[in-house]
mmCIF file of N, CA and C in Angstrom:
data_model
loop_
_atom_site.group_PDB
_atom_site.id
_atom_site.type_symbol
_atom_site.label_atom_id
_atom_site.label_comp_id
_atom_site.label_asym_id
_atom_site.label_seq_id
_atom_site.Cartn_x
_atom_site.Cartn_y
_atom_site.Cartn_z
ATOM 1 N N MET G 274 -7.735 -3.176 -8.118
ATOM 2 C CA MET G 274 -9.048 -3.494 -7.728
ATOM 3 C C MET G 274 -9.118 -3.285 -6.249
ATOM 4 N N LYS G 275 -8.204 -3.506 -5.422
ATOM 5 C CA LYS G 275 -8.333 -3.288 -3.962
ATOM 6 C C LYS G 275 -8.706 -1.785 -3.739
ATOM 7 N N THR G 276 -8.135 -0.869 -4.394
ATOM 8 C CA THR G 276 -8.696 0.504 -4.212
ATOM 9 C C THR G 276 -10.075 0.717 -4.448
ATOM 10 N N GLN G 277 -10.521 0.069 -5.496
ATOM 11 C CA GLN G 277 -11.893 0.036 -5.905
ATOM 12 C C GLN G 277 -12.830 -0.533 -4.902
ATOM 13 N N ILE G 278 -12.422 -1.716 -4.356
ATOM 14 C CA ILE G 278 -13.137 -2.320 -3.207
ATOM 15 C C ILE G 278 -13.246 -1.479 -2.051
ATOM 16 N N ARG G 279 -12.054 -0.891 -1.661
ATOM 17 C CA ARG G 279 -12.048 0.019 -0.487
ATOM 18 C C ARG G 279 -12.968 1.079 -0.696
ATOM 19 N N GLN G 280 -13.126 1.757 -1.824
ATOM 20 C CA GLN G 280 -14.046 2.839 -2.123
ATOM 21 C C GLN G 280 -15.399 2.354 -2.063
ATOM 22 N N HIS G 281 -15.741 1.173 -2.471
ATOM 23 C CA HIS G 281 -17.159 0.716 -2.175
ATOM 24 C C HIS G 281 -17.428 0.405 -0.662
ATOM 25 N N LEU G 282 -16.474 -0.110 -0.024
ATOM 26 C CA LEU G 282 -16.790 -0.252 1.431
ATOM 27 C C LEU G 282 -16.948 1.107 2.117
ATOM 28 N N HIS G 283 -16.289 2.073 1.671
ATOM 29 C CA HIS G 283 -16.545 3.458 2.416
ATOM 30 C C HIS G 283 -17.950 3.836 1.884
ATOM 31 N N GLU G 284 -18.416 3.709 0.566
ATOM 32 C CA GLU G 284 -19.767 3.958 0.222
ATOM 33 C C GLU G 284 -20.730 3.375 1.027
ATOM 34 N N LEU G 285 -20.378 2.000 1.340
ATOM 35 C CA LEU G 285 -21.353 1.246 2.131
ATOM 36 C C LEU G 285 -21.511 1.804 3.514
ATOM 37 N N GLN G 286 -20.280 2.344 4.077
ATOM 38 C CA GLN G 286 -20.406 2.893 5.348
ATOM 39 C C GLN G 286 -21.299 4.199 5.266
ATOM 40 N N ARG G 287 -20.998 5.020 4.260
ATOM 41 C CA ARG G 287 -21.778 6.306 4.104
ATOM 42 C C ARG G 287 -23.201 6.075 4.017
ATOM 43 N N VAL G 288 -23.702 5.006 3.315
ATOM 44 C CA VAL G 288 -25.140 4.659 3.172
ATOM 45 C C VAL G 288 -25.654 4.205 4.493
ATOM 46 N N MET G 289 -24.988 3.460 5.145
ATOM 47 C CA MET G 289 -25.407 2.991 6.543
ATOM 48 C C MET G 289 -25.409 4.133 7.586
ATOM 49 N N GLU G 290 -24.558 4.956 7.498
ATOM 50 C CA GLU G 290 -24.516 6.235 8.277
ATOM 51 C C GLU G 290 -25.706 7.173 7.893
ATOM 52 N N SER G 291 -26.147 7.348 6.661
ATOM 53 C CA SER G 291 -27.066 8.230 6.157
ATOM 54 C C SER G 291 -28.476 7.611 6.556
ATOM 55 N N HIS G 292 -28.579 6.378 6.940
ATOM 56 C CA HIS G 292 -29.946 5.695 7.338
ATOM 57 C C HIS G 292 -29.906 5.355 8.674
ATOM 58 N N GLN G 293 -28.944 6.083 9.440
ATOM 59 C CA GLN G 293 -28.827 5.673 10.772
ATOM 60 C C GLN G 293 -28.750 4.321 11.272
ATOM 61 N N LEU G 294 -27.990 3.578 10.498
ATOM 62 C CA LEU G 294 -27.675 2.203 10.654
ATOM 63 C C LEU G 294 -26.319 1.939 11.275
ATOM 64 N N TRP G 295 -25.400 2.833 11.294
ATOM 65 C CA TRP G 295 -24.133 2.779 11.827
ATOM 66 C C TRP G 295 -24.161 2.944 13.227
ATOM 67 N N GLU G 296 -23.642 1.916 13.994
ATOM 68 C CA GLU G 296 -23.753 1.805 15.479
ATOM 69 C C GLU G 296 -22.580 2.374 16.053
ATOM 70 N N SER G 297 -22.648 3.008 17.282
ATOM 71 C CA SER G 297 -21.479 3.459 17.967
ATOM 72 C C SER G 297 -20.800 2.405 18.964
ATOM 73 N N THR G 298 -21.586 1.567 19.371
ATOM 74 C CA THR G 298 -21.267 0.427 20.271
ATOM 75 C C THR G 298 -21.378 -0.926 19.674
ATOM 76 N N ALA G 299 -20.245 -1.626 19.833
ATOM 77 C CA ALA G 299 -20.088 -3.023 19.220
ATOM 78 C C ALA G 299 -20.958 -4.006 19.962
ATOM 79 N N PRO G 300 -21.583 -4.997 19.318
ATOM 80 C CA PRO G 300 -22.170 -5.998 19.913
ATOM 81 C C PRO G 300 -21.299 -6.806 20.908
ATOM 82 N N SER G 301 -21.909 -7.725 21.714
ATOM 83 C CA SER G 301 -20.974 -8.411 22.657
ATOM 84 C C SER G 301 -20.129 -9.239 21.945
ATOM 85 N N PRO G 302 -18.877 -9.685 22.503
ATOM 86 C CA PRO G 302 -18.088 -10.690 21.873
ATOM 87 C C PRO G 302 -18.661 -11.966 21.489
ATOM 88 N N GLU G 303 -19.651 -12.472 22.286
ATOM 89 C CA GLU G 303 -20.446 -13.540 21.963
ATOM 90 C C GLU G 303 -21.149 -13.642 20.746
ATOM 91 N N ALA G 304 -21.808 -12.305 20.501
ATOM 92 C CA ALA G 304 -22.574 -12.006 19.333
ATOM 93 C C ALA G 304 -21.669 -12.185 18.224
ATOM 94 N N LEU G 305 -20.510 -11.620 18.336
ATOM 95 C CA LEU G 305 -19.578 -11.494 17.235
ATOM 96 C C LEU G 305 -19.009 -12.804 16.887
ATOM 97 N N ASN G 306 -18.830 -13.722 17.816
ATOM 98 C CA ASN G 306 -18.133 -14.921 17.613
ATOM 99 C C ASN G 306 -18.993 -16.088 17.262
ATOM 100 N N ASN G 307 -20.231 -15.810 16.683
ATOM 101 C CA ASN G 307 -21.233 -16.698 16.336
ATOM 102 C C ASN G 307 -20.683 -17.382 15.114
ATOM 103 N N ASP G 308 -20.742 -18.853 15.124
ATOM 104 C CA ASP G 308 -20.137 -19.529 14.075
ATOM 105 C C ASP G 308 -21.294 -19.782 12.919
ATOM 106 N N GLN G 309 -22.440 -19.252 12.984
ATOM 107 C CA GLN G 309 -23.431 -19.424 11.810
ATOM 108 C C GLN G 309 -23.074 -18.247 10.715
ATOM 109 N N PRO G 310 -23.523 -18.811 9.592
ATOM 110 C CA PRO G 310 -23.219 -17.666 8.458
ATOM 111 C C PRO G 310 -23.907 -16.430 8.804
ATOM 112 N N PHE G 311 -23.280 -15.328 8.451
ATOM 113 C CA PHE G 311 -23.788 -14.048 8.786
ATOM 114 C C PHE G 311 -24.093 -13.809 10.291
ATOM 115 N N CYS G 312 -23.632 -14.524 11.197
ATOM 116 C CA CYS G 312 -24.036 -14.495 12.594
ATOM 117 C C CYS G 312 -25.448 -14.503 12.827
ATOM 118 N N ILE G 313 -26.260 -15.159 11.971
ATOM 119 C CA ILE G 313 -27.667 -15.277 12.082
ATOM 120 C C ILE G 313 -27.909 -15.790 13.597
ATOM 121 N N GLY G 314 -28.837 -15.147 14.217
ATOM 122 C CA GLY G 314 -29.370 -15.319 15.621
ATOM 123 C C GLY G 314 -28.648 -14.462 16.595
ATOM 124 N N THR G 315 -27.608 -13.900 16.208
ATOM 125 C CA THR G 315 -26.926 -12.931 17.193
ATOM 126 C C THR G 315 -26.787 -11.373 16.551
ATOM 127 N N LEU G 316 -26.660 -11.327 15.361
ATOM 128 C CA LEU G 316 -26.530 -10.022 14.688
ATOM 129 C C LEU G 316 -27.582 -9.862 13.726
ATOM 130 N N CYS G 317 -28.111 -8.601 13.490
ATOM 131 C CA CYS G 317 -29.081 -8.401 12.294
ATOM 132 C C CYS G 317 -28.006 -8.136 11.107
ATOM 133 N N ALA G 318 -28.502 -8.060 9.946
ATOM 134 C CA ALA G 318 -27.793 -7.933 8.788
ATOM 135 C C ALA G 318 -26.825 -6.774 8.637
ATOM 136 N N THR G 319 -27.445 -5.660 9.226
ATOM 137 C CA THR G 319 -26.592 -4.342 9.126
ATOM 138 C C THR G 319 -25.451 -4.493 10.210
ATOM 139 N N GLN G 320 -25.745 -5.038 11.218
ATOM 140 C CA GLN G 320 -24.711 -5.154 12.238
ATOM 141 C C GLN G 320 -23.581 -6.144 11.679
ATOM 142 N N TRP G 321 -23.945 -7.284 11.059
ATOM 143 C CA TRP G 321 -22.925 -8.016 10.437
ATOM 144 C C TRP G 321 -22.128 -7.226 9.394
ATOM 145 N N LEU G 322 -22.765 -6.499 8.571
ATOM 146 C CA LEU G 322 -21.990 -5.668 7.590
ATOM 147 C C LEU G 322 -20.984 -4.726 8.318
ATOM 148 N N GLN G 323 -21.378 -4.065 9.357
ATOM 149 C CA GLN G 323 -20.608 -3.250 9.948
ATOM 150 C C GLN G 323 -19.592 -3.773 10.864
ATOM 151 N N TRP G 324 -19.858 -4.843 11.600
ATOM 152 C CA TRP G 324 -18.976 -5.341 12.609
ATOM 153 C C TRP G 324 -17.996 -6.481 12.081
ATOM 154 N N ILE G 325 -18.478 -7.209 11.124
ATOM 155 C CA ILE G 325 -17.815 -8.422 10.454
ATOM 156 C C ILE G 325 -17.277 -8.096 9.161
ATOM 157 N N PHE G 326 -18.212 -7.893 8.125
ATOM 158 C CA PHE G 326 -17.834 -7.769 6.825
ATOM 159 C C PHE G 326 -16.996 -6.725 6.498
ATOM 160 N N ILE G 327 -17.211 -5.440 6.845
ATOM 161 C CA ILE G 327 -16.324 -4.287 6.475
ATOM 162 C C ILE G 327 -14.869 -4.345 7.195
ATOM 163 N N PRO G 328 -14.949 -4.657 8.392
ATOM 164 C CA PRO G 328 -13.499 -4.878 9.017
ATOM 165 C C PRO G 328 -12.780 -5.975 8.326
ATOM 166 N N ARG G 329 -13.252 -7.080 8.214
ATOM 167 C CA ARG G 329 -12.570 -8.106 7.541
ATOM 168 C C ARG G 329 -12.053 -7.962 6.090
ATOM 169 N N MET G 330 -12.910 -7.259 5.277
ATOM 170 C CA MET G 330 -12.409 -6.837 3.987
ATOM 171 C C MET G 330 -11.364 -5.849 4.047
ATOM 172 N N GLU G 331 -11.503 -4.861 4.973
ATOM 173 C CA GLU G 331 -10.406 -3.987 5.063
ATOM 174 C C GLU G 331 -9.087 -4.456 5.596
ATOM 175 N N ALA G 332 -9.160 -5.495 6.418
ATOM 176 C CA ALA G 332 -7.971 -6.192 6.993
ATOM 177 C C ALA G 332 -7.328 -6.877 6.007
ATOM 178 N N LEU G 333 -8.289 -7.530 5.029
ATOM 179 C CA LEU G 333 -7.588 -8.249 3.955
ATOM 180 C C LEU G 333 -6.744 -7.305 2.944
ATOM 181 N N ILE G 334 -7.438 -6.264 2.606
ATOM 182 C CA ILE G 334 -6.808 -5.306 1.771
ATOM 183 C C ILE G 334 -5.612 -4.655 2.472
ATOM 184 N N ASP G 335 -5.692 -4.281 3.749
ATOM 185 C CA ASP G 335 -4.499 -3.820 4.480
ATOM 186 C C ASP G 335 -3.293 -4.864 4.405
ATOM 187 N N ALA G 336 -3.573 -6.120 4.562
ATOM 188 C CA ALA G 336 -2.653 -7.161 4.729
ATOM 189 C C ALA G 336 -2.249 -7.618 3.226
ATOM 190 N N ASN G 337 -2.574 -6.778 2.181
ATOM 191 C CA ASN G 337 -2.379 -7.190 0.824
ATOM 192 C C ASN G 337 -2.597 -8.704 0.598
ATOM 193 N N ALA G 338 -3.793 -9.231 1.393
ATOM 194 C CA ALA G 338 -3.958 -10.635 1.237
ATOM 195 C C ALA G 338 -4.957 -10.901 0.065
ATOM 196 N N ALA G 339 -5.188 -12.105 -0.428
ATOM 197 C CA ALA G 339 -6.073 -12.310 -1.480
ATOM 198 C C ALA G 339 -7.555 -12.171 -1.015
ATOM 199 N N LEU G 340 -8.250 -11.618 -1.699
ATOM 200 C CA LEU G 340 -9.675 -11.295 -1.636
ATOM 201 C C LEU G 340 -10.564 -12.531 -1.991
ATOM 202 N N PRO G 341 -11.702 -12.718 -1.284
ATOM 203 C CA PRO G 341 -12.512 -13.761 -1.769
ATOM 204 C C PRO G 341 -12.953 -13.597 -3.245
ATOM 205 N N THR G 342 -13.347 -14.826 -3.735
ATOM 206 C CA THR G 342 -13.691 -14.838 -5.137
ATOM 207 C C THR G 342 -15.221 -15.623 -5.049
ATOM 208 N N GLN G 343 -15.832 -15.633 -6.174
ATOM 209 C CA GLN G 343 -17.240 -16.173 -6.082
ATOM 210 C C GLN G 343 -17.931 -15.744 -5.051
ATOM 211 N N PHE G 344 -18.173 -14.491 -4.894
ATOM 212 C CA PHE G 344 -18.578 -13.833 -3.698
ATOM 213 C C PHE G 344 -19.954 -13.421 -3.939
ATOM 214 N N SER G 345 -20.795 -13.509 -2.991
ATOM 215 C CA SER G 345 -22.304 -13.183 -3.270
ATOM 216 C C SER G 345 -23.061 -13.040 -1.750
ATOM 217 N N ILE G 346 -23.369 -11.906 -1.391
ATOM 218 C CA ILE G 346 -23.959 -11.774 -0.249
ATOM 219 C C ILE G 346 -25.335 -10.936 -0.305
ATOM 220 N N THR G 347 -25.486 -10.348 -1.430
ATOM 221 C CA THR G 347 -26.711 -9.518 -1.886
ATOM 222 C C THR G 347 -27.922 -10.430 -1.626
ATOM 223 N N PRO G 348 -28.062 -11.681 -2.039
ATOM 224 C CA PRO G 348 -29.198 -12.430 -1.780
ATOM 225 C C PRO G 348 -29.607 -12.495 -0.314
ATOM 226 N N TYR G 349 -28.609 -12.773 0.513
ATOM 227 C CA TYR G 349 -28.951 -12.808 1.814
ATOM 228 C C TYR G 349 -29.607 -11.500 2.383
ATOM 229 N N LEU G 350 -28.917 -10.343 1.911
ATOM 230 C CA LEU G 350 -29.399 -9.019 2.394
ATOM 231 C C LEU G 350 -30.771 -8.665 1.750
ATOM 232 N N GLU G 351 -30.910 -9.026 0.645
ATOM 233 C CA GLU G 351 -32.275 -8.876 -0.040
ATOM 234 C C GLU G 351 -33.441 -9.650 0.751
ATOM 235 N N GLU G 352 -33.040 -10.702 1.405
ATOM 236 C CA GLU G 352 -34.147 -11.480 2.154
ATOM 237 C C GLU G 352 -34.064 -10.844 3.489
ATOM 238 N N ALA G 353 -32.955 -10.615 4.129
ATOM 239 C CA ALA G 353 -32.951 -10.197 5.532
ATOM 240 C C ALA G 353 -33.619 -8.769 5.620
ATOM 241 N N LEU G 354 -33.413 -7.923 4.667
ATOM 242 C CA LEU G 354 -33.916 -6.527 4.687
ATOM 243 C C LEU G 354 -35.082 -6.177 3.677
ATOM 244 N N LYS G 355 -35.788 -7.174 3.320
ATOM 245 C CA LYS G 355 -36.739 -7.015 2.180
ATOM 246 C C LYS G 355 -37.783 -6.004 2.418
ATOM 247 N N ASN G 356 -37.993 -5.714 3.410
ATOM 248 C CA ASN G 356 -39.090 -4.571 3.894
ATOM 249 C C ASN G 356 -38.439 -3.212 4.126
ATOM 250 N N LYS G 357 -37.294 -3.211 3.929
ATOM 251 C CA LYS G 357 -36.455 -1.743 4.422
ATOM 252 C C LYS G 357 -36.461 -0.860 3.169
ATOM 253 N N VAL G 358 -36.700 0.386 3.431
ATOM 254 C CA VAL G 358 -36.730 1.345 2.329
ATOM 255 C C VAL G 358 -35.227 1.549 1.800
ATOM 256 N N TYR G 359 -34.318 1.306 2.606
ATOM 257 C CA TYR G 359 -32.984 1.643 2.261
ATOM 258 C C TYR G 359 -32.282 0.405 1.505
ATOM 259 N N LEU G 360 -32.991 -0.572 1.266
ATOM 260 C CA LEU G 360 -32.563 -1.857 0.651
ATOM 261 C C LEU G 360 -31.595 -1.728 -0.524
ATOM 262 N N SER G 361 -32.274 -1.112 -1.546
ATOM 263 C CA SER G 361 -31.716 -0.691 -2.766
ATOM 264 C C SER G 361 -30.336 0.092 -2.766
ATOM 265 N N GLU G 362 -30.415 1.128 -1.778
ATOM 266 C CA GLU G 362 -29.297 1.946 -1.846
ATOM 267 C C GLU G 362 -28.142 1.299 -0.962
ATOM 268 N N LEU G 363 -28.471 0.408 -0.183
ATOM 269 C CA LEU G 363 -27.429 -0.304 0.771
ATOM 270 C C LEU G 363 -26.829 -1.402 -0.022
ATOM 271 N N CYS G 364 -27.575 -2.107 -0.972
ATOM 272 C CA CYS G 364 -27.038 -3.172 -1.919
ATOM 273 C C CYS G 364 -26.256 -2.712 -3.019
ATOM 274 N N HIS G 365 -26.352 -1.441 -3.428
ATOM 275 C CA HIS G 365 -25.583 -0.880 -4.486
ATOM 276 C C HIS G 365 -24.097 -1.107 -4.347
ATOM 277 N N PRO G 366 -23.524 -0.566 -3.291
ATOM 278 C CA PRO G 366 -22.054 -0.744 -3.245
ATOM 279 C C PRO G 366 -21.668 -2.200 -3.025
ATOM 280 N N ILE G 367 -22.444 -3.067 -2.337
ATOM 281 C CA ILE G 367 -22.234 -4.454 -2.249
ATOM 282 C C ILE G 367 -22.206 -5.148 -3.512
ATOM 283 N N ARG G 368 -23.123 -4.739 -4.379
ATOM 284 C CA ARG G 368 -23.209 -5.339 -5.811
ATOM 285 C C ARG G 368 -21.818 -5.015 -6.485
ATOM 286 N N GLN G 369 -21.477 -3.843 -6.393
ATOM 287 C CA GLN G 369 -20.242 -3.395 -7.112
ATOM 288 C C GLN G 369 -19.101 -4.252 -6.547
ATOM 289 N N ILE G 370 -18.912 -4.454 -5.316
ATOM 290 C CA ILE G 370 -17.982 -5.320 -4.719
ATOM 291 C C ILE G 370 -18.118 -6.686 -5.382
ATOM 292 N N GLU G 371 -19.256 -7.337 -5.296
ATOM 293 C CA GLU G 371 -19.539 -8.523 -5.888
ATOM 294 C C GLU G 371 -18.977 -8.681 -7.504
ATOM 295 N N ILE G 372 -19.259 -7.706 -8.131
ATOM 296 C CA ILE G 372 -18.905 -7.666 -9.593
ATOM 297 C C ILE G 372 -17.359 -7.564 -9.680
ATOM 298 N N ALA G 373 -16.683 -6.842 -8.771
ATOM 299 C CA ALA G 373 -15.284 -6.680 -8.829
ATOM 300 C C ALA G 373 -14.583 -8.047 -8.382
ATOM 301 N N LEU G 374 -15.132 -8.547 -7.458
ATOM 302 C CA LEU G 374 -14.619 -9.849 -6.833
ATOM 303 C C LEU G 374 -14.774 -11.151 -7.824
ATOM 304 N N ASN G 375 -15.908 -11.003 -8.469
ATOM 305 C CA ASN G 375 -16.432 -12.300 -9.388
ATOM 306 C C ASN G 375 -15.721 -12.150 -10.691
ATOM 307 N N GLN G 376 -14.847 -11.214 -11.112
ATOM 308 C CA GLN G 376 -14.472 -11.152 -12.547
ATOM 309 C C GLN G 376 -13.324 -12.057 -12.803
#
């Protein structure tokens, strides 16, 4: 399953890059250390995916640690990005991760 999750994370990065959402410069440490869910108020949804979600998931996989269960971030993304043309394409690999983790 971890190999499958990693593949979906790579697909998510590819989608973000194809829509010019992948950033070359990290947000400030203060923005990244926000204790609010999804760093609301300091990061936009795509920044949270790039700088928090993807690295943390990869770190868990690399450490052979337990992955989260009962996992769902698609509703947040659907609301935060509801008017974006790339929403469906961006959510596809995330839904696949959710399916794998919720089995």
